[in-house]
Amino acid sequence: MTGKDIRIRASGGGEFDCYFALPDGGVKIPAVVLASAIHGVDADMRAIADEFAGHGYIAAAPDLFWRSDAPGPLARDDPRAPPRGQPRLDKIKAGEADMADTLAEVRKNPLHNGRAVAMGFCYGGPTRSSAPRAWDSTPASAATRRR
């Protein structure tokens, strides 16, 4: 399993960080795009991505808070975490675009089999819920591994 930080060009301008984990092997596989909690892509989110990669999935965890005054991962008790998610609906909409941009990056990987699913955690839940609508050709139920 290989995990690394990459940069993704945002469709609305700018670039954001994304943790990208690939399993060992060379077969075509589905992907999981993870929408983090308000604390961002911290050690726990990276471990979840690594776990998915260990089970044979491409896993991507974008920094959905890169536009805020406090981008990147934050500690659980960091007082900057709650404000960076406001105004909530605007942040969720921006997160949806970032999730779609992340999926576009995943699709460039030669190991990707064209199937993907989004998974959200806490604050990332609404982003995950609406992201598949933006993924016109990827059904939300596409997590089944097919070779």
PDB file of C-alpha atoms in Angstrom:
ATOM      1  CA  MET A   1       0.000   0.000   0.000  1.00  0.00           C
ATOM      2  CA  THR A   2       1.278   3.457  -0.916  1.00  0.00           C
ATOM      3  CA  GLY A   3      -0.080   6.683   0.575  1.00  0.00           C
ATOM      4  CA  LYS A   4       1.046  10.156  -0.466  1.00  0.00           C
ATOM      5  CA  ASP A   5      -0.019  13.785  -0.500  1.00  0.00           C
ATOM      6  CA  ILE A   6      -0.939  15.190  -3.901  1.00  0.00           C
ATOM      7  CA  ARG A   7      -2.227  18.562  -5.152  1.00  0.00           C
ATOM      8  CA  ILE A   8      -5.459  18.780  -7.124  1.00  0.00           C
ATOM      9  CA  ARG A   9      -6.412  21.709  -9.335  1.00  0.00           C
ATOM     10  CA  ALA A  10      -9.846  23.032  -8.317  1.00  0.00           C
ATOM     11  CA  SER A  11     -12.316  23.604 -11.147  1.00  0.00           C
ATOM     12  CA  GLY A  12     -13.120  27.016  -9.650  1.00  0.00           C
ATOM     13  CA  GLY A  13      -9.451  28.033  -9.429  1.00  0.00           C
ATOM     14  CA  GLY A  14      -6.682  27.269  -6.977  1.00  0.00           C
ATOM     15  CA  GLU A  15      -5.295  23.960  -5.756  1.00  0.00           C
ATOM     16  CA  PHE A  16      -5.907  21.819  -2.707  1.00  0.00           C
ATOM     17  CA  ASP A  17      -4.154  19.005  -0.863  1.00  0.00           C
ATOM     18  CA  CYS A  18      -5.412  15.443  -1.001  1.00  0.00           C
ATOM     19  CA  TYR A  19      -4.188  12.283   0.690  1.00  0.00           C
ATOM     20  CA  PHE A  20      -4.125   9.553  -1.965  1.00  0.00           C
ATOM     21  CA  ALA A  21      -3.664   5.876  -1.047  1.00  0.00           C
ATOM     22  CA  LEU A  22      -3.177   3.034  -3.534  1.00  0.00           C
ATOM     23  CA  PRO A  23      -3.180  -0.698  -2.847  1.00  0.00           C
ATOM     24  CA  ASP A  24      -0.429  -3.008  -4.009  1.00  0.00           C
ATOM     25  CA  GLY A  25      -1.084  -4.874  -7.233  1.00  0.00           C
ATOM     26  CA  GLY A  26      -1.909  -3.942 -10.768  1.00  0.00           C
ATOM     27  CA  VAL A  27      -5.571  -4.828 -11.293  1.00  0.00           C
ATOM     28  CA  LYS A  28      -8.320  -2.291 -12.021  1.00  0.00           C
ATOM     29  CA  ILE A  29     -10.150  -1.342  -8.829  1.00  0.00           C
ATOM     30  CA  PRO A  30     -12.888   0.995  -7.529  1.00  0.00           C
ATOM     31  CA  ALA A  31     -12.256   4.124  -5.484  1.00  0.00           C
ATOM     32  CA  VAL A  32     -13.481   5.653  -2.244  1.00  0.00           C
ATOM     33  CA  VAL A  33     -13.445   9.452  -1.875  1.00  0.00           C
ATOM     34  CA  LEU A  34     -13.593  10.471   1.784  1.00  0.00           C
ATOM     35  CA  ALA A  35     -15.176  13.708   3.039  1.00  0.00           C
ATOM     36  CA  SER A  36     -13.565  14.518   6.381  1.00  0.00           C
ATOM     37  CA  ALA A  37     -14.969  15.848   9.616  1.00  0.00           C
ATOM     38  CA  ILE A  38     -14.359  19.512  10.488  1.00  0.00           C
ATOM     39  CA  HIS A  39     -10.864  18.612  11.746  1.00  0.00           C
ATOM     40  CA  GLY A  40      -9.725  17.796   8.199  1.00  0.00           C
ATOM     41  CA  VAL A  41      -7.468  15.104   6.827  1.00  0.00           C
ATOM     42  CA  ASP A  42      -5.770  14.222  10.096  1.00  0.00           C
ATOM     43  CA  ALA A  43      -4.006  11.017  11.163  1.00  0.00           C
ATOM     44  CA  ASP A  44      -7.367   9.280  11.703  1.00  0.00           C
ATOM     45  CA  MET A  45      -8.601  10.127   8.179  1.00  0.00           C
ATOM     46  CA  ARG A  46      -5.300   8.995   6.688  1.00  0.00           C
ATOM     47  CA  ALA A  47      -5.566   5.719   8.602  1.00  0.00           C
ATOM     48  CA  ILE A  48      -9.074   5.186   7.203  1.00  0.00           C
ATOM     49  CA  ALA A  49      -7.789   5.851   3.661  1.00  0.00           C
ATOM     50  CA  ASP A  50      -4.906   3.440   4.253  1.00  0.00           C
ATOM     51  CA  GLU A  51      -7.344   0.813   5.527  1.00  0.00           C
ATOM     52  CA  PHE A  52      -9.425   1.092   2.352  1.00  0.00           C
ATOM     53  CA  ALA A  53      -6.266   0.823   0.239  1.00  0.00           C
ATOM     54  CA  GLY A  54      -5.257  -2.221   2.268  1.00  0.00           C
ATOM     55  CA  HIS A  55      -8.549  -3.827   1.237  1.00  0.00           C
ATOM     56  CA  GLY A  56      -7.924  -3.136  -2.443  1.00  0.00           C
ATOM     57  CA  TYR A  57      -9.473   0.282  -3.086  1.00  0.00           C
ATOM     58  CA  ILE A  58      -8.049   3.562  -4.312  1.00  0.00           C
ATOM     59  CA  ALA A  59      -8.718   6.005  -1.460  1.00  0.00           C
ATOM     60  CA  ALA A  60      -8.635   9.792  -1.701  1.00  0.00           C
ATOM     61  CA  ALA A  61      -9.205  12.247   1.154  1.00  0.00           C
ATOM     62  CA  PRO A  62      -9.255  15.885  -0.038  1.00  0.00           C
ATOM     63  CA  ASP A  63      -8.769  18.900   2.223  1.00  0.00           C
ATOM     64  CA  LEU A  64     -12.282  20.353   2.022  1.00  0.00           C
ATOM     65  CA  PHE A  65     -11.258  23.334   4.174  1.00  0.00           C
ATOM     66  CA  TRP A  66      -8.392  24.656   2.043  1.00  0.00           C
ATOM     67  CA  ARG A  67     -10.221  27.939   1.402  1.00  0.00           C
ATOM     68  CA  SER A  68     -10.502  28.711   5.124  1.00  0.00           C
ATOM     69  CA  ASP A  69      -8.190  30.767   7.318  1.00  0.00           C
ATOM     70  CA  ALA A  70      -7.018  27.482   8.878  1.00  0.00           C
ATOM     71  CA  PRO A  71      -6.501  24.900   6.095  1.00  0.00           C
ATOM     72  CA  GLY A  72      -5.160  21.406   6.689  1.00  0.00           C
ATOM     73  CA  PRO A  73      -5.733  19.122   9.654  1.00  0.00           C
ATOM     74  CA  LEU A  74      -6.481  20.593  13.070  1.00  0.00           C
ATOM     75  CA  ALA A  75      -6.420  19.105  16.551  1.00  0.00           C
ATOM     76  CA  ARG A  76      -9.780  18.078  18.014  1.00  0.00           C
ATOM     77  CA  ASP A  77      -9.709  20.941  20.535  1.00  0.00           C
ATOM     78  CA  ASP A  78      -8.476  23.613  18.096  1.00  0.00           C
ATOM     79  CA  PRO A  79     -10.834  26.628  18.379  1.00  0.00           C
ATOM     80  CA  ARG A  80     -10.286  27.416  14.662  1.00  0.00           C
ATOM     81  CA  ALA A  81     -12.102  24.240  13.580  1.00  0.00           C
ATOM     82  CA  PRO A  82     -15.778  25.228  14.108  1.00  0.00           C
ATOM     83  CA  PRO A  83     -15.617  28.626  12.353  1.00  0.00           C
ATOM     84  CA  ARG A  84     -13.997  27.203   9.228  1.00  0.00           C
ATOM     85  CA  GLY A  85     -17.182  25.305   8.443  1.00  0.00           C
ATOM     86  CA  GLN A  86     -19.322  28.464   8.257  1.00  0.00           C
ATOM     87  CA  PRO A  87     -21.436  29.550   6.482  1.00  0.00           C
ATOM     88  CA  ARG A  88     -22.346  25.868   6.335  1.00  0.00           C
ATOM     89  CA  LEU A  89     -24.322  25.687   3.073  1.00  0.00           C
ATOM     90  CA  ASP A  90     -21.664  27.651   1.180  1.00  0.00           C
ATOM     91  CA  LYS A  91     -18.912  25.390   2.546  1.00  0.00           C
ATOM     92  CA  ILE A  92     -20.876  22.249   1.652  1.00  0.00           C
ATOM     93  CA  LYS A  93     -21.393  23.500  -1.899  1.00  0.00           C
ATOM     94  CA  ALA A  94     -17.672  24.244  -2.249  1.00  0.00           C
ATOM     95  CA  GLY A  95     -16.920  20.805  -0.777  1.00  0.00           C
ATOM     96  CA  GLU A  96     -19.143  19.162  -3.385  1.00  0.00           C
ATOM     97  CA  ALA A  97     -17.044  20.758  -6.135  1.00  0.00           C
ATOM     98  CA  ASP A  98     -13.845  19.610  -4.408  1.00  0.00           C
ATOM     99  CA  MET A  99     -15.198  16.062  -4.166  1.00  0.00           C
ATOM    100  CA  ALA A 100     -16.024  16.098  -7.901  1.00  0.00           C
ATOM    101  CA  ASP A 101     -12.535  17.471  -8.682  1.00  0.00           C
ATOM    102  CA  THR A 102     -11.038  14.714  -6.525  1.00  0.00           C
ATOM    103  CA  LEU A 103     -13.019  12.089  -8.414  1.00  0.00           C
ATOM    104  CA  ALA A 104     -11.766  13.556 -11.705  1.00  0.00           C
ATOM    105  CA  GLU A 105      -8.205  13.126 -10.403  1.00  0.00           C
ATOM    106  CA  VAL A 106      -8.930   9.550  -9.289  1.00  0.00           C
ATOM    107  CA  ARG A 107     -10.259   8.738 -12.766  1.00  0.00           C
ATOM    108  CA  LYS A 108      -6.853   9.649 -14.240  1.00  0.00           C
ATOM    109  CA  ASN A 109      -5.227   6.788 -12.351  1.00  0.00           C
ATOM    110  CA  PRO A 110      -4.681   3.762 -14.609  1.00  0.00           C
ATOM    111  CA  LEU A 111      -5.753   1.407 -11.797  1.00  0.00           C
ATOM    112  CA  HIS A 112      -9.205   2.982 -11.507  1.00  0.00           C
ATOM    113  CA  ASN A 113     -11.975   0.777 -12.926  1.00  0.00           C
ATOM    114  CA  GLY A 114     -14.501   3.606 -13.357  1.00  0.00           C
ATOM    115  CA  ARG A 115     -16.466   2.867 -10.169  1.00  0.00           C
ATOM    116  CA  ALA A 116     -16.407   5.056  -7.059  1.00  0.00           C
ATOM    117  CA  VAL A 117     -18.277   5.887  -3.896  1.00  0.00           C
ATOM    118  CA  ALA A 118     -18.168   8.867  -1.533  1.00  0.00           C
ATOM    119  CA  MET A 119     -18.114   8.489   2.243  1.00  0.00           C
ATOM    120  CA  GLY A 120     -18.538  11.363   4.683  1.00  0.00           C
ATOM    121  CA  PHE A 121     -17.669  11.706   8.358  1.00  0.00           C
ATOM    122  CA  CYS A 122     -19.574  14.090  10.649  1.00  0.00           C
ATOM    123  CA  TYR A 123     -19.277  17.508   8.927  1.00  0.00           C
ATOM    124  CA  GLY A 124     -18.403  15.715   5.677  1.00  0.00           C
ATOM    125  CA  GLY A 125     -21.650  13.723   5.728  1.00  0.00           C
ATOM    126  CA  PRO A 126     -23.772  16.275   3.820  1.00  0.00           C
ATOM    127  CA  THR A 127     -20.949  16.743   1.318  1.00  0.00           C
ATOM    128  CA  ARG A 128     -20.904  12.999   0.734  1.00  0.00           C
ATOM    129  CA  SER A 129     -24.683  12.855   0.458  1.00  0.00           C
ATOM    130  CA  SER A 130     -24.872  15.366  -2.343  1.00  0.00           C
ATOM    131  CA  ALA A 131     -21.559  14.610  -4.078  1.00  0.00           C
ATOM    132  CA  PRO A 132     -22.842  11.640  -6.142  1.00  0.00           C
ATOM    133  CA  ARG A 133     -25.286  13.984  -7.895  1.00  0.00           C
ATOM    134  CA  ALA A 134     -22.246  15.828  -9.211  1.00  0.00           C
ATOM    135  CA  TRP A 135     -20.678  12.542 -10.330  1.00  0.00           C
ATOM    136  CA  ASP A 136     -22.955  12.089 -13.320  1.00  0.00           C
ATOM    137  CA  SER A 137     -21.554   8.733 -14.440  1.00  0.00           C
ATOM    138  CA  THR A 138     -20.746   7.185 -11.072  1.00  0.00           C
ATOM    139  CA  PRO A 139     -23.598   5.542  -9.153  1.00  0.00           C
ATOM    140  CA  ALA A 140     -23.561   6.104  -5.401  1.00  0.00           C
ATOM    141  CA  SER A 141     -23.749   2.342  -4.864  1.00  0.00           C
ATOM    142  CA  ALA A 142     -20.581   1.620  -6.823  1.00  0.00           C
ATOM    143  CA  ALA A 143     -18.414   0.430  -3.950  1.00  0.00           C
ATOM    144  CA  THR A 144     -18.645  -3.219  -4.960  1.00  0.00           C
ATOM    145  CA  ARG A 145     -15.219  -4.421  -5.976  1.00  0.00           C
ATOM    146  CA  ARG A 146     -15.091  -5.704  -9.519  1.00  0.00           C
ATOM    147  CA  ARG A 147     -12.078  -6.903 -11.440  1.00  0.00           C
TER     148      ARG A 147
END
